[in-house]
């Protein structure tokens, strides 16, 4: 498996939150969970149920007494905060941290992302061990981000940075209708409309036809949809069944 | 207030999850919550406590009987899924959707992001009302994203797209030490090292000095840190107090 950031929870209080953090990690493929002095000891029976299928992350979690021990093998450590800590550290967005970690990992380094306890957050001593502060730009008037939510945003950003799926896929992966089919639909509709007297004057017909052709063109129909529409035009145009 | 996407929860099951979704929204400044046919009716006493301070979002939530009614005033609707739905809709990443919504909103449009019920997700009929599928690229081997987590990722992306805070701030916003101070530290250290006989031979001194100067330069010290280091050099260099 390619290297990935370790997720370090410092003095987490609730087993339930550890479980939810594990679930958040696995959602985006992260599995290296480290716990520093969890308040209620370890293992914690509340962690498993909240992990909801991410039990493997809980089972392989490593526990340390100190932050120093948890980061011992790491070469670049991020401290996650939602507020400016005024520490003499560079501060990066979660997105920028993800870009940095991708480069660090490709150079063989081991990054880690630290998260503080639920209520109090990290102490300045905890942050002093970090290379960089990772900040999540929450609503300044609210900013009550819980532990698992902070973890999922960091994990999501790392995953997104390494994700190769396209940012955009067209509506019809099998392709749009060929212009021949589109023009066939246009002409079919125009012929039926002419027969019904839709075009009041030859003078305005040009403009009306152009409006309809643009409308059909811009809709981005597939072949199948053009067939459906031709059936609809045919059905609407014919006389009511006796 | 600038327009922002409406968050539409379709047939949500648990009041607790509605509360958590409200909290996730407010974390990133979103306040327009719409509920379609919540299973346990509305108001739901379980929603408030889980909203943890985001009660204003819960209180102003609007309830609709149908998806059609909930999206009536919206001009561009996203359907959030974690899996490819194989619907004839364009599919975009959450990040791409955020970019699109920023443009749509600046053009006066009202976007909305729909989320399906906890267990089953949206039906194909729900998705048929969407313009675009918003997909969150979860771990294909796990992908158990809960409702509030899906909401927070979409809200985060929208906030991030509109956020003007810098992706990177240097460690010393007050500025690094001027080169005069850096060179002062270098010379101070070199003088003390010379006096202690650190440089064994004049021939190697040039290389050793260059190594030390690079090390000091690259550390990126502030003025204050240079002062601290000069105190340290001075203290180390002097004889032990009698």
Short mmCIF file of C-alpha atoms in Angstrom, two decimals:
data_model
loop_
_atom_site.label_atom_id
_atom_site.label_comp_id
_atom_site.label_asym_id
_atom_site.label_seq_id
_atom_site.Cartn_x
_atom_site.Cartn_y
_atom_site.Cartn_z
CA UNK A 1 0.00 0.00 0.00
CA UNK A 2 1.19 3.49 -0.78
CA UNK A 3 2.20 5.55 2.22
CA UNK A 4 -0.48 7.74 3.68
CA UNK A 5 -0.67 10.20 6.54
CA UNK A 6 -1.03 8.82 10.06
CA UNK A 7 -4.04 10.21 11.92
CA UNK A 8 -3.11 11.01 15.52
CA UNK A 9 -5.85 11.69 18.07
CA UNK A 10 -4.38 13.40 21.12
CA UNK A 11 -6.08 12.57 24.44
CA UNK A 12 -9.44 11.76 22.82
CA UNK A 13 -12.24 11.68 25.38
CA UNK A 14 -15.09 9.59 23.98
CA UNK A 15 -14.73 6.11 22.52
CA UNK A 16 -17.66 6.95 20.27
CA UNK A 17 -15.68 9.78 18.70
CA UNK A 18 -12.69 7.51 18.13
CA UNK A 19 -15.00 5.10 16.32
CA UNK A 20 -16.47 7.86 14.19
CA UNK A 21 -13.00 9.14 13.36
CA UNK A 22 -12.01 5.62 12.26
CA UNK A 23 -15.07 5.51 10.03
CA UNK A 24 -14.24 8.92 8.59
CA UNK A 25 -10.69 7.75 7.86
CA UNK A 26 -11.70 4.55 6.11
CA UNK A 27 -14.25 6.43 4.00
CA UNK A 28 -11.26 8.00 2.32
CA UNK A 29 -8.88 5.08 2.53
CA UNK A 30 -6.82 6.06 5.58
CA UNK A 31 -6.00 3.27 8.04
CA UNK A 32 -3.07 4.40 10.24
CA UNK A 33 -4.82 5.50 13.46
CA UNK A 34 -2.72 6.46 16.49
CA UNK A 35 -4.11 7.38 19.90
CA UNK A 36 -2.22 9.38 22.49
CA UNK A 37 -3.38 8.72 26.07
CA UNK A 38 -7.08 8.13 25.35
CA UNK A 39 -8.99 9.32 28.44
CA UNK A 40 -10.93 6.11 29.03
CA UNK A 41 -8.11 3.71 28.21
CA UNK A 42 -7.89 1.30 25.31
CA UNK A 43 -9.53 -0.77 23.97
CA UNK A 44 -12.72 1.20 24.51
CA UNK A 45 -15.99 -0.73 24.02
CA UNK A 46 -17.74 2.39 22.66
CA UNK A 47 -15.36 2.73 19.72
CA UNK A 48 -16.33 -0.39 17.76
CA UNK A 49 -20.06 0.24 17.33
CA UNK A 50 -19.56 3.84 16.13
CA UNK A 51 -16.92 2.68 13.67
CA UNK A 52 -19.72 1.05 11.63
CA UNK A 53 -17.68 -1.37 9.55
CA UNK A 54 -14.36 0.37 10.09
CA UNK A 55 -13.49 -2.05 12.91
CA UNK A 56 -10.25 -2.94 11.14
CA UNK A 57 -9.00 0.61 11.69
CA UNK A 58 -9.96 0.43 15.38
CA UNK A 59 -8.34 -3.00 15.78
CA UNK A 60 -5.05 -1.88 14.28
CA UNK A 61 -4.94 1.47 16.15
CA UNK A 62 -1.72 2.02 18.09
CA UNK A 63 -1.70 3.67 21.50
CA UNK A 64 1.07 5.91 22.85
CA UNK A 65 1.61 7.65 26.15
CA UNK A 66 3.01 10.83 24.61
CA UNK A 67 2.73 12.85 21.44
CA UNK A 68 6.52 12.53 21.06
CA UNK A 69 6.20 8.73 20.88
CA UNK A 70 3.26 8.87 18.46
CA UNK A 71 5.16 11.02 15.95
CA UNK A 72 8.55 9.33 16.42
CA UNK A 73 8.70 7.85 12.90
CA UNK A 74 7.04 10.83 11.19
CA UNK A 75 8.98 13.42 9.23
CA UNK A 76 6.33 16.08 8.75
CA UNK A 77 3.59 16.67 11.28
CA UNK A 78 0.49 18.82 10.83
CA UNK A 79 -1.47 20.17 13.81
CA UNK A 80 -5.14 20.67 12.93
CA UNK A 81 -6.84 23.74 14.34
CA UNK A 82 -9.96 25.69 13.49
CA UNK A 83 -8.53 28.88 14.90
CA UNK A 84 -5.37 30.84 14.44
CA UNK A 85 -3.03 29.67 17.17
CA UNK A 86 -0.51 32.44 16.74
CA UNK A 87 2.27 29.86 16.82
CA UNK A 88 5.54 30.43 14.96
CA UNK A 89 4.61 27.80 12.38
CA UNK A 90 3.54 28.05 8.79
CA UNK A 91 -0.26 27.76 8.49
CA UNK A 92 -1.80 25.96 5.52
CA UNK A 93 -5.32 25.16 4.40
CA UNK A 94 -6.42 21.50 4.45
CA UNK A 95 -6.24 21.55 0.68
CA UNK A 96 -2.70 22.92 0.65
CA UNK A 97 -1.66 20.36 3.28
CA UNK A 98 -3.01 17.59 1.04
CA UNK A 99 -0.91 18.88 -1.87
CA UNK A 100 2.16 19.02 0.37
CA UNK A 101 1.59 15.51 1.73
CA UNK A 102 1.30 14.09 -1.76
CA UNK A 103 4.74 15.49 -2.58
CA UNK A 104 6.21 14.46 0.79
CA UNK A 105 4.95 10.89 0.39
CA UNK A 106 6.30 10.62 -3.15
CA UNK A 107 9.67 11.56 -1.65
CA UNK A 108 9.40 8.71 0.87
CA UNK A 109 8.45 10.84 3.86
CA UNK A 110 5.89 9.93 6.52
CA UNK A 111 3.43 12.71 7.27
CA UNK A 112 1.01 12.75 10.19
CA UNK A 113 -2.03 14.86 11.03
CA UNK A 114 -2.70 15.54 14.72
CA UNK A 115 -6.10 16.36 16.24
CA UNK A 116 -6.61 17.63 19.79
CA UNK A 117 -9.11 16.51 22.44
CA UNK A 118 -12.81 17.20 21.83
CA UNK A 119 -13.36 20.09 24.23
CA UNK A 120 -10.07 21.81 24.70
CA UNK A 121 -8.15 21.19 21.50
CA UNK A 122 -4.39 20.82 21.40
CA UNK A 123 -2.17 22.52 23.95
CA UNK A 124 0.58 24.79 22.74
CA UNK A 125 3.04 22.07 23.81
CA UNK A 126 1.30 19.62 21.47
CA UNK A 127 1.42 22.12 18.61
CA UNK A 128 5.10 22.83 19.27
CA UNK A 129 5.89 19.35 17.92
CA UNK A 130 4.22 20.11 14.59
CA UNK A 131 5.96 21.39 11.49
CA UNK A 132 2.87 23.06 10.12
CA UNK A 133 -0.55 24.15 11.32
CA UNK A 134 -3.40 22.76 9.19
CA UNK A 135 -6.36 25.07 9.50
CA UNK A 136 -9.95 24.38 8.51
CA UNK A 137 -11.70 27.63 7.61
CA UNK A 138 -14.96 27.20 9.51
CA UNK A 139 -17.65 29.83 9.96
CA UNK A 140 -16.08 32.34 12.37
CA UNK A 141 -19.48 32.87 14.04
CA UNK A 142 -19.96 29.20 14.81
CA UNK A 143 -17.03 26.84 14.30
CA UNK A 144 -18.14 23.94 16.44
CA UNK A 145 -16.43 21.29 14.35
CA UNK A 146 -16.44 17.90 16.05
CA UNK A 147 -13.51 15.51 16.04
CA UNK A 148 -14.80 13.09 13.40
CA UNK A 149 -15.81 15.99 11.14
CA UNK A 150 -12.33 17.49 11.35
CA UNK A 151 -10.86 14.06 10.57
CA UNK A 152 -13.16 13.49 7.60
CA UNK A 153 -12.30 16.87 6.07
CA UNK A 154 -8.56 16.21 6.34
CA UNK A 155 -9.00 12.66 5.01
CA UNK A 156 -11.25 13.86 2.20
CA UNK A 157 -8.72 16.47 1.10
CA UNK A 158 -5.91 13.90 1.03
CA UNK A 159 -8.07 11.49 -0.95
CA UNK A 160 -9.21 14.23 -3.32
CA UNK A 161 -5.64 15.26 -4.02
CA UNK A 162 -4.79 11.68 -4.96
CA UNK A 163 -8.04 10.88 -6.70
CA UNK A 164 -7.88 10.32 -10.40
CA UNK A 165 -11.60 10.24 -11.13
CA UNK A 166 -12.73 12.99 -13.49
CA UNK A 167 -14.16 16.24 -12.08
CA UNK A 168 -16.82 16.09 -14.74
CA UNK A 169 -18.51 13.35 -16.69
CA UNK A 170 -20.98 14.13 -19.43
CA UNK A 171 -24.60 13.10 -19.01
CA UNK A 172 -24.33 10.48 -21.72
CA UNK A 173 -21.10 8.54 -21.37
CA UNK A 174 -22.21 6.48 -24.40
CA UNK A 175 -22.13 9.75 -26.35
CA UNK A 176 -24.58 12.29 -27.63
CA UNK A 177 -26.66 11.76 -30.73
CA UNK A 178 -24.84 12.37 -34.01
CA UNK A 179 -25.78 15.59 -35.77
CA UNK A 180 -27.54 13.57 -38.47
CA UNK A 181 -29.99 12.31 -35.83
CA UNK A 182 -30.40 15.77 -34.30
CA UNK A 183 -31.11 17.32 -37.68
CA UNK A 184 -33.52 14.46 -38.46
CA UNK A 185 -35.48 15.37 -35.32
CA UNK A 186 -35.43 19.07 -36.19
CA UNK A 187 -36.76 18.44 -39.68
CA UNK A 188 -39.38 15.97 -38.51
CA UNK A 189 -40.65 18.51 -35.96
CA UNK A 190 -40.56 21.39 -38.44
CA UNK A 191 -42.49 19.38 -41.04
CA UNK A 192 -45.21 18.45 -38.56
CA UNK A 193 -45.41 22.02 -37.23
CA UNK A 194 -45.69 23.35 -40.81
CA UNK A 195 -48.51 20.90 -41.50
CA UNK A 196 -50.35 22.12 -38.38
CA UNK A 197 -49.95 25.79 -39.35
CA UNK A 198 -47.61 26.62 -36.43
CA UNK A 199 -45.56 29.01 -38.58
CA UNK A 200 -48.00 31.88 -39.15
CA UNK A 201 -45.92 33.70 -41.75
CA UNK A 202 -43.03 32.76 -44.01
CA UNK A 203 -41.32 35.96 -42.81
CA UNK A 204 -41.16 34.88 -39.16
CA UNK A 205 -40.60 31.19 -39.91
CA UNK A 206 -36.83 31.61 -40.17
CA UNK A 207 -36.56 33.05 -36.67
CA UNK A 208 -38.93 30.49 -35.16
CA UNK A 209 -37.07 27.59 -36.75
CA UNK A 210 -33.78 28.93 -35.44
CA UNK A 211 -35.19 29.18 -31.91
CA UNK A 212 -36.39 25.59 -32.04
CA UNK A 213 -33.14 24.33 -33.55
CA UNK A 214 -31.09 26.00 -30.82
CA UNK A 215 -33.37 24.60 -28.16
CA UNK A 216 -32.99 21.07 -29.53
CA UNK A 217 -29.28 21.43 -30.10
CA UNK A 218 -28.49 22.77 -26.64
CA UNK A 219 -30.42 20.07 -24.81
CA UNK A 220 -27.64 17.57 -25.45
CA UNK A 221 -29.81 14.59 -26.36
CA UNK A 222 -28.55 11.03 -26.69
CA UNK A 223 -29.48 8.80 -29.63
CA UNK A 224 -32.05 7.05 -27.48
CA UNK A 225 -33.58 10.37 -26.43
CA UNK A 226 -33.83 11.51 -30.07
CA UNK A 227 -35.73 8.29 -30.85
CA UNK A 228 -38.05 8.94 -27.89
CA UNK A 229 -38.67 12.51 -29.06
CA UNK A 230 -39.41 11.42 -32.62
CA UNK A 231 -42.00 9.02 -31.22
CA UNK A 232 -43.49 11.86 -29.21
CA UNK A 233 -43.66 14.21 -32.21
CA UNK A 234 -45.24 11.48 -34.31
CA UNK A 235 -47.80 10.70 -31.64
CA UNK A 236 -48.71 14.34 -30.98
CA UNK A 237 -49.02 15.07 -34.71
CA UNK A 238 -51.38 12.32 -35.63
CA UNK A 239 -55.14 12.49 -35.27
CA UNK A 240 -56.74 11.14 -32.14
CA UNK A 241 -57.43 7.38 -32.47
CA UNK A 242 -61.08 6.72 -33.45
CA UNK B 1 -26.74 37.78 2.79
CA UNK B 2 -25.32 36.42 -0.40
CA UNK B 3 -27.26 33.58 -1.94
CA UNK B 4 -26.13 30.14 -1.03
CA UNK B 5 -27.21 26.62 -1.94
CA UNK B 6 -30.27 25.18 -0.22
CA UNK B 7 -29.60 21.87 1.51
CA UNK B 8 -32.48 19.45 0.91
CA UNK B 9 -32.77 16.29 2.98
CA UNK B 10 -35.14 13.86 1.31
CA UNK B 11 -37.15 11.65 3.68
CA UNK B 12 -34.55 11.80 6.47
CA UNK B 13 -35.12 9.09 9.09
CA UNK B 14 -33.48 10.21 12.35
CA UNK B 15 -33.96 13.59 14.00
CA UNK B 16 -30.42 13.24 15.33
CA UNK B 17 -29.08 13.14 11.79
CA UNK B 18 -31.08 16.23 10.85
CA UNK B 19 -29.51 18.03 13.81
CA UNK B 20 -26.03 16.92 12.82
CA UNK B 21 -26.63 18.00 9.24
CA UNK B 22 -27.71 21.45 10.51
CA UNK B 23 -24.52 21.66 12.54
CA UNK B 24 -22.44 20.64 9.52
CA UNK B 25 -24.16 23.32 7.44
CA UNK B 26 -23.62 26.12 9.92
CA UNK B 27 -19.96 25.16 10.31
CA UNK B 28 -19.55 26.37 6.78
CA UNK B 29 -22.09 29.17 6.84
CA UNK B 30 -25.05 27.44 5.16
CA UNK B 31 -28.49 28.09 6.70
CA UNK B 32 -31.17 27.15 4.13
CA UNK B 33 -32.31 23.70 5.31
CA UNK B 34 -35.27 22.03 3.63
CA UNK B 35 -36.79 18.72 4.68
CA UNK B 36 -38.90 16.55 2.42
CA UNK B 37 -41.31 14.29 4.32
CA UNK B 38 -39.15 13.61 7.38
CA UNK B 39 -40.05 10.11 8.60
CA UNK B 40 -40.83 11.07 12.19
CA UNK B 41 -42.63 14.34 11.42
CA UNK B 42 -41.50 17.83 12.25
CA UNK B 43 -40.48 19.38 14.59
CA UNK B 44 -38.49 16.44 15.88
CA UNK B 45 -37.26 16.67 19.50
CA UNK B 46 -34.08 14.74 18.65
CA UNK B 47 -32.89 17.34 16.14
CA UNK B 48 -32.17 20.23 18.50
CA UNK B 49 -29.70 18.54 20.87
CA UNK B 50 -27.58 17.12 18.02
CA UNK B 51 -27.50 20.49 16.33
CA UNK B 52 -25.20 21.72 19.14
CA UNK B 53 -25.63 25.44 18.75
CA UNK B 54 -27.01 25.32 15.23
CA UNK B 55 -30.58 25.51 16.54
CA UNK B 56 -31.24 28.55 14.35
CA UNK B 57 -30.84 26.35 11.26
CA UNK B 58 -33.25 23.78 12.74
CA UNK B 59 -35.75 26.47 13.71
CA UNK B 60 -35.81 28.00 10.25
CA UNK B 61 -35.95 24.66 8.39
CA UNK B 62 -38.80 24.39 5.92
CA UNK B 63 -40.75 21.18 5.44
CA UNK B 64 -42.25 19.98 2.15
CA UNK B 65 -44.32 16.99 1.21
CA UNK B 66 -42.58 16.40 -2.10
CA UNK B 67 -39.19 16.93 -3.69
CA UNK B 68 -40.93 18.92 -6.42
CA UNK B 69 -42.18 21.44 -3.85
CA UNK B 70 -38.81 21.66 -2.11
CA UNK B 71 -36.96 22.55 -5.32
CA UNK B 72 -39.72 24.78 -6.76
CA UNK B 73 -37.70 28.03 -6.53
CA UNK B 74 -34.35 26.44 -7.44
CA UNK B 75 -32.80 26.74 -10.86
CA UNK B 76 -30.01 24.19 -10.59
CA UNK B 77 -30.34 21.09 -8.45
CA UNK B 78 -27.55 18.68 -7.51
CA UNK B 79 -28.28 15.11 -6.36
CA UNK B 80 -25.56 13.83 -4.03
CA UNK B 81 -24.51 10.21 -4.43
CA UNK B 82 -21.49 8.18 -3.43
CA UNK B 83 -22.00 5.76 -6.28
CA UNK B 84 -22.41 6.03 -9.98
CA UNK B 85 -26.17 6.08 -10.56
CA UNK B 86 -25.97 5.53 -14.28
CA UNK B 87 -28.50 8.32 -14.76
CA UNK B 88 -28.50 10.42 -17.93
CA UNK B 89 -27.12 13.42 -16.01
CA UNK B 90 -23.75 15.05 -15.96
CA UNK B 91 -21.73 13.88 -12.94
CA UNK B 92 -19.43 16.30 -11.14
CA UNK B 93 -17.12 16.11 -8.14
CA UNK B 94 -18.11 18.06 -5.01
CA UNK B 95 -15.31 20.46 -5.80
CA UNK B 96 -16.51 21.01 -9.36
CA UNK B 97 -20.09 21.49 -8.11
CA UNK B 98 -18.82 24.19 -5.72
CA UNK B 99 -17.14 26.01 -8.62
CA UNK B 100 -20.34 25.78 -10.67
CA UNK B 101 -22.52 27.03 -7.81
CA UNK B 102 -20.29 30.03 -7.28
CA UNK B 103 -20.82 31.01 -10.91
CA UNK B 104 -24.55 30.19 -10.82
CA UNK B 105 -25.06 32.30 -7.69
CA UNK B 106 -23.15 35.23 -9.13
CA UNK B 107 -25.60 35.05 -12.03
CA UNK B 108 -28.55 35.25 -9.61
CA UNK B 109 -29.50 31.59 -9.74
CA UNK B 110 -30.60 29.50 -6.77
CA UNK B 111 -28.80 26.17 -6.52
CA UNK B 112 -29.79 23.33 -4.21
CA UNK B 113 -28.05 20.15 -3.09
CA UNK B 114 -30.23 17.11 -2.38
CA UNK B 115 -29.35 14.23 -0.05
CA UNK B 116 -31.28 10.97 0.15
CA UNK B 117 -32.50 9.03 3.20
CA UNK B 118 -29.90 7.43 5.47
CA UNK B 119 -30.26 3.80 4.49
CA UNK B 120 -31.56 3.70 0.99
CA UNK B 121 -30.33 6.91 -0.63
CA UNK B 122 -32.31 8.74 -3.26
CA UNK B 123 -34.67 6.93 -5.60
CA UNK B 124 -34.22 7.28 -9.33
CA UNK B 125 -37.38 9.43 -9.30
CA UNK B 126 -35.71 11.82 -6.84
CA UNK B 127 -32.58 12.00 -8.98
CA UNK B 128 -34.65 12.62 -12.12
CA UNK B 129 -35.43 16.11 -10.75
CA UNK B 130 -31.75 16.99 -10.52
CA UNK B 131 -29.74 18.78 -13.16
CA UNK B 132 -26.46 17.27 -12.10
CA UNK B 133 -25.22 14.40 -9.98
CA UNK B 134 -22.73 15.49 -7.30
CA UNK B 135 -20.53 12.55 -6.45
CA UNK B 136 -18.24 12.16 -3.45
CA UNK B 137 -15.36 9.83 -4.31
CA UNK B 138 -15.33 7.60 -1.22
CA UNK B 139 -13.23 4.49 -0.74
CA UNK B 140 -14.84 1.96 -3.10
CA UNK B 141 -14.17 -0.83 -0.56
CA UNK B 142 -16.03 0.94 2.23
CA UNK B 143 -18.08 4.01 1.39
CA UNK B 144 -20.34 4.16 4.42
CA UNK B 145 -20.70 7.93 4.42
CA UNK B 146 -23.37 9.09 6.81
CA UNK B 147 -25.81 11.88 6.09
CA UNK B 148 -24.13 14.63 8.15
CA UNK B 149 -20.73 13.69 6.71
CA UNK B 150 -22.03 13.99 3.16
CA UNK B 151 -23.58 17.35 4.05
CA UNK B 152 -20.39 18.65 5.66
CA UNK B 153 -18.28 17.71 2.64
CA UNK B 154 -20.62 19.52 0.24
CA UNK B 155 -20.84 22.54 2.58
CA UNK B 156 -17.08 22.58 3.07
CA UNK B 157 -16.45 22.57 -0.67
CA UNK B 158 -18.86 25.45 -1.21
CA UNK B 159 -17.25 27.42 1.61
CA UNK B 160 -13.75 26.62 0.36
CA UNK B 161 -14.59 27.84 -3.13
CA UNK B 162 -15.79 31.15 -1.68
CA UNK B 163 -13.14 31.43 1.01
CA UNK B 164 -10.62 34.18 0.59
CA UNK B 165 -8.23 33.18 3.37
CA UNK B 166 -4.75 32.37 2.10
CA UNK B 167 -3.78 28.75 1.39
CA UNK B 168 -0.46 29.41 3.06
CA UNK B 169 0.77 31.79 5.75
CA UNK B 170 4.43 31.96 6.69
CA UNK B 171 5.51 30.90 10.16
CA UNK B 172 6.36 34.46 11.15
CA UNK B 173 3.67 36.84 9.94
CA UNK B 174 5.68 39.64 11.57
CA UNK B 175 8.45 38.75 9.14
CA UNK B 176 11.72 36.89 9.19
CA UNK B 177 14.89 38.37 10.58
CA UNK B 178 16.72 40.76 8.27
CA UNK B 179 19.86 39.34 6.68
CA UNK B 180 21.96 41.68 8.84
CA UNK B 181 20.67 39.87 11.93
CA UNK B 182 21.15 36.44 10.34
CA UNK B 183 24.72 37.25 9.35
CA UNK B 184 25.31 38.67 12.84
CA UNK B 185 24.29 35.31 14.31
CA UNK B 186 26.46 33.42 11.81
CA UNK B 187 29.54 35.51 12.64
CA UNK B 188 28.92 35.35 16.36
CA UNK B 189 28.70 31.56 16.21
CA UNK B 190 31.73 31.24 13.92
CA UNK B 191 33.85 33.43 16.21
CA UNK B 192 32.93 31.40 19.27
CA UNK B 193 33.52 28.12 17.44
CA UNK B 194 36.94 29.38 16.23
CA UNK B 195 37.86 30.30 19.80
CA UNK B 196 36.91 26.79 20.97
CA UNK B 197 38.97 25.12 18.23
CA UNK B 198 35.92 23.68 16.42
CA UNK B 199 37.50 24.24 13.01
CA UNK B 200 40.35 21.73 13.00
CA UNK B 201 42.04 22.98 9.85
CA UNK B 202 41.90 26.19 7.84
CA UNK B 203 41.48 23.99 4.72
CA UNK B 204 38.18 22.49 5.91
CA UNK B 205 36.92 25.62 7.63
CA UNK B 206 35.40 27.03 4.43
CA UNK B 207 33.19 23.96 3.93
CA UNK B 208 32.20 23.77 7.58
CA UNK B 209 31.25 27.44 7.68
CA UNK B 210 29.17 27.05 4.56
CA UNK B 211 27.30 24.08 6.06
CA UNK B 212 26.53 26.08 9.21
CA UNK B 213 25.50 29.17 7.26
CA UNK B 214 23.10 27.16 5.10
CA UNK B 215 21.64 25.51 8.16
CA UNK B 216 21.04 28.89 9.83
CA UNK B 217 19.72 30.48 6.68
CA UNK B 218 17.27 27.72 5.81
CA UNK B 219 15.75 27.59 9.28
CA UNK B 220 13.79 30.77 8.62
CA UNK B 221 14.33 32.46 11.98
CA UNK B 222 12.47 35.53 13.17
CA UNK B 223 14.25 38.50 14.78
CA UNK B 224 13.20 37.26 18.19
CA UNK B 225 14.53 33.78 17.47
CA UNK B 226 17.88 35.21 16.34
CA UNK B 227 18.11 37.08 19.65
CA UNK B 228 17.30 33.85 21.53
CA UNK B 229 19.97 31.96 19.59
CA UNK B 230 22.60 34.65 20.23
CA UNK B 231 21.85 34.32 23.94
CA UNK B 232 22.24 30.55 23.63
CA UNK B 233 25.58 30.83 21.80
CA UNK B 234 26.84 33.33 24.35
CA UNK B 235 25.77 31.14 27.25
CA UNK B 236 27.26 27.96 25.78
CA UNK B 237 30.54 29.70 24.95
CA UNK B 238 31.29 31.16 28.33
CA UNK B 239 32.96 29.29 31.16
CA UNK B 240 30.81 27.61 33.77
CA UNK B 241 29.85 30.06 36.54
CA UNK B 242 32.17 29.70 39.54
#
